[in-house]
């Protein structure tokens, strides 16, 4: 399998105060594939994911070294505009957090921030991305009602639509289905498999079965260290490291 | 009856007693000002300035104090919003979690909140002397603004701190700047809290006598200039109550009734506004 790189992580280390959360991680994340980050709780999965859209910097006392190249540019370069980096990526968090406004305004929030004002164009975008995240049919008659009234599963799909509406290249998901019921989780997974045609997707999960269903590429972290990474079939069927094998077999968790 | 049941009932009873006590106090206070003030209540009270005697005439009304208090409290409240909002937005959006500056600012608000209003009066007076001002509406505004802005800041800060960090993150992740996030998300999400804070501050500002006694002074005339003394309701009540004349004392209670009514009206309209703005909030 020939893989084009989209995000390239070079010697990334992250410290919270003096506690290391990531130690010298180097890995390439392939373009237009689903990369799944697995590993036990507290091993640094969220930290790795959040380093991609520079969401870590708001934490007091954090130290970051190394580089993350997106499309060949180091996002930590002083000259790089942080909003530009974030615009390239849609983020789905563990629990959906709709913005305190209507369904329509949630999806239109990003495009408006980036300067789009025309009502017609916004209407088109809202409809398009609500369809893209398979929420349109359920909400098309109540676009102007509060987003907080939706069910959790619908809210997560709304967050997906909201993220897609800024036309990112990358979708980041931090255990995006962990608050959802099985049916809603399935819909999100199905969306991901569909969306990878056009987007590079990076998902954190600690559900191994979900990892198997989604992954083209797998990154296994343990206590802040990158233990192994590679194409999904290799990691799941024939891991090189003993630790990876044990984790996949459920010996360590 | 088992123990849990008895405990449950005991605490329910205690809570009921507390509630009833508070309600009784409220009713007693309202009752007193209504009963004692009603004889002096008439249209002239709210439509005319005092007549027949400096400060304390038995005739005319207290329009001077009503307008003075409204000007003073409204302008001070607006100024406080202009000071408080940037401060709390800074603390909650720009400052890092657990930053020293944020901690110190919050601590200062608590201290400022606890300072008696007479001290703000004295402080305002010092500033006025320094600026070469005499007792005036402007002096009162300065003192009252100092008095209420920590209250407002702390109250708004308290609700902004409740906003989940993930909500801000969701906005940042879409490429919004901090400023955009502050205005489009944080203010919107904390709007009910902001309105409540404004209301508390206004109530404190319009009801305080000690901070305006040296700074705003008193006059029988309707305030027409920032640089002239202005009458205020709390001082009108104070002066009128201090006379030995029963009719004038009655007018003090009528004034108190008017002051209470103003606060009630502002409070109700705030409630009404809050209802209209809260439907989109994330709970
Ligand atoms: N804001 C923070 N301040 C201090 N330490 C932190 C912070 N966030 C994470 N950590 C620490 O960094 C390490 C990695 O955390 P991270 O959230 O990346 O783990 P994770 O793999 O996502 O775990 P989980 O599966 O439980 O979500 C943990 O030891 C955690 O305690
Ligand atoms: Mg995590």
CSV table of C-alpha atoms in Angstrom, one decimal, chain A residues 64-149:
chain,number,residue,atom,x,y,z
A,64,UNK,CA,5.8,21.4,23.4
A,65,UNK,CA,8.8,20.5,21.4
A,66,UNK,CA,9.2,18.9,18.0
A,67,UNK,CA,7.2,19.6,14.9
A,68,UNK,CA,3.9,18.8,13.3
A,69,UNK,CA,3.9,19.3,9.6
A,70,UNK,CA,0.5,19.6,7.9
A,71,UNK,CA,0.8,19.8,4.1
A,72,UNK,CA,4.6,20.2,4.7
A,73,UNK,CA,4.3,23.3,6.9
A,74,UNK,CA,5.2,23.2,10.6
A,75,UNK,CA,2.1,24.3,12.4
A,76,UNK,CA,4.2,25.5,15.4
A,77,UNK,CA,6.2,28.0,13.2
A,78,UNK,CA,5.8,31.5,14.7
A,79,UNK,CA,4.7,32.8,11.3
A,80,UNK,CA,1.7,30.3,11.0
A,81,UNK,CA,-1.7,31.7,11.7
A,82,UNK,CA,-3.4,29.5,14.3
A,83,UNK,CA,-6.9,30.1,13.0
A,84,UNK,CA,-5.7,28.9,9.6
A,85,UNK,CA,-4.4,25.7,11.1
A,86,UNK,CA,-7.7,25.1,12.9
A,87,UNK,CA,-9.8,25.9,9.8
A,88,UNK,CA,-8.1,23.0,8.1
A,89,UNK,CA,-9.4,20.5,10.7
A,90,UNK,CA,-12.9,19.7,12.0
A,91,UNK,CA,-12.9,18.5,15.6
A,92,UNK,CA,-15.4,16.0,17.2
A,93,UNK,CA,-15.0,15.8,20.9
A,94,UNK,CA,-16.0,13.1,23.3
A,95,UNK,CA,-19.3,14.7,24.1
A,96,UNK,CA,-21.0,16.9,21.6
A,97,UNK,CA,-21.0,20.6,22.5
A,98,UNK,CA,-23.4,22.5,20.3
A,99,UNK,CA,-23.0,26.2,20.3
A,100,UNK,CA,-25.6,28.2,22.2
A,101,UNK,CA,-27.7,29.0,19.1
A,102,UNK,CA,-30.0,27.5,16.6
A,103,UNK,CA,-29.3,24.4,14.5
A,104,UNK,CA,-28.9,26.6,11.4
A,105,UNK,CA,-26.6,29.0,13.2
A,106,UNK,CA,-24.4,26.2,14.5
A,107,UNK,CA,-23.6,25.0,11.0
A,108,UNK,CA,-23.3,28.6,9.7
A,109,UNK,CA,-21.0,29.7,12.6
A,110,UNK,CA,-17.8,28.7,10.9
A,111,UNK,CA,-18.5,30.0,7.4
A,112,UNK,CA,-19.7,33.3,9.0
A,113,UNK,CA,-16.6,33.6,11.1
A,114,UNK,CA,-14.6,33.2,7.9
A,115,UNK,CA,-16.5,36.0,6.2
A,116,UNK,CA,-19.4,34.5,4.4
A,117,UNK,CA,-22.5,36.7,4.6
A,118,UNK,CA,-24.8,35.9,1.7
A,119,UNK,CA,-27.9,34.2,3.0
A,120,UNK,CA,-28.4,32.1,0.0
A,121,UNK,CA,-25.0,30.7,0.1
A,122,UNK,CA,-25.3,30.0,3.8
A,123,UNK,CA,-28.6,28.2,3.2
A,124,UNK,CA,-26.9,26.0,0.6
A,125,UNK,CA,-24.0,25.2,2.9
A,126,UNK,CA,-26.2,24.4,5.9
A,127,UNK,CA,-28.3,22.1,3.9
A,128,UNK,CA,-25.3,20.4,2.2
A,129,UNK,CA,-23.4,19.7,5.3
A,130,UNK,CA,-26.5,18.6,7.3
A,131,UNK,CA,-27.1,16.1,4.5
A,132,UNK,CA,-23.4,15.1,4.5
A,133,UNK,CA,-23.7,14.2,8.2
A,134,UNK,CA,-27.1,12.6,7.6
A,135,UNK,CA,-29.0,14.9,9.9
A,136,UNK,CA,-30.9,16.9,7.3
A,137,UNK,CA,-34.0,14.8,7.2
A,138,UNK,CA,-34.5,14.9,11.0
A,139,UNK,CA,-34.0,18.7,11.4
A,140,UNK,CA,-35.1,20.3,8.1
A,141,UNK,CA,-38.3,21.5,9.6
A,142,UNK,CA,-36.8,23.0,12.8
A,143,UNK,CA,-33.6,24.6,11.6
A,144,UNK,CA,-34.2,27.6,13.8
A,145,UNK,CA,-34.9,25.8,17.0
A,146,UNK,CA,-32.2,25.6,19.7
A,147,UNK,CA,-29.5,23.0,19.0
A,148,UNK,CA,-29.5,22.0,22.6
A,149,UNK,CA,-32.9,20.4,22.1
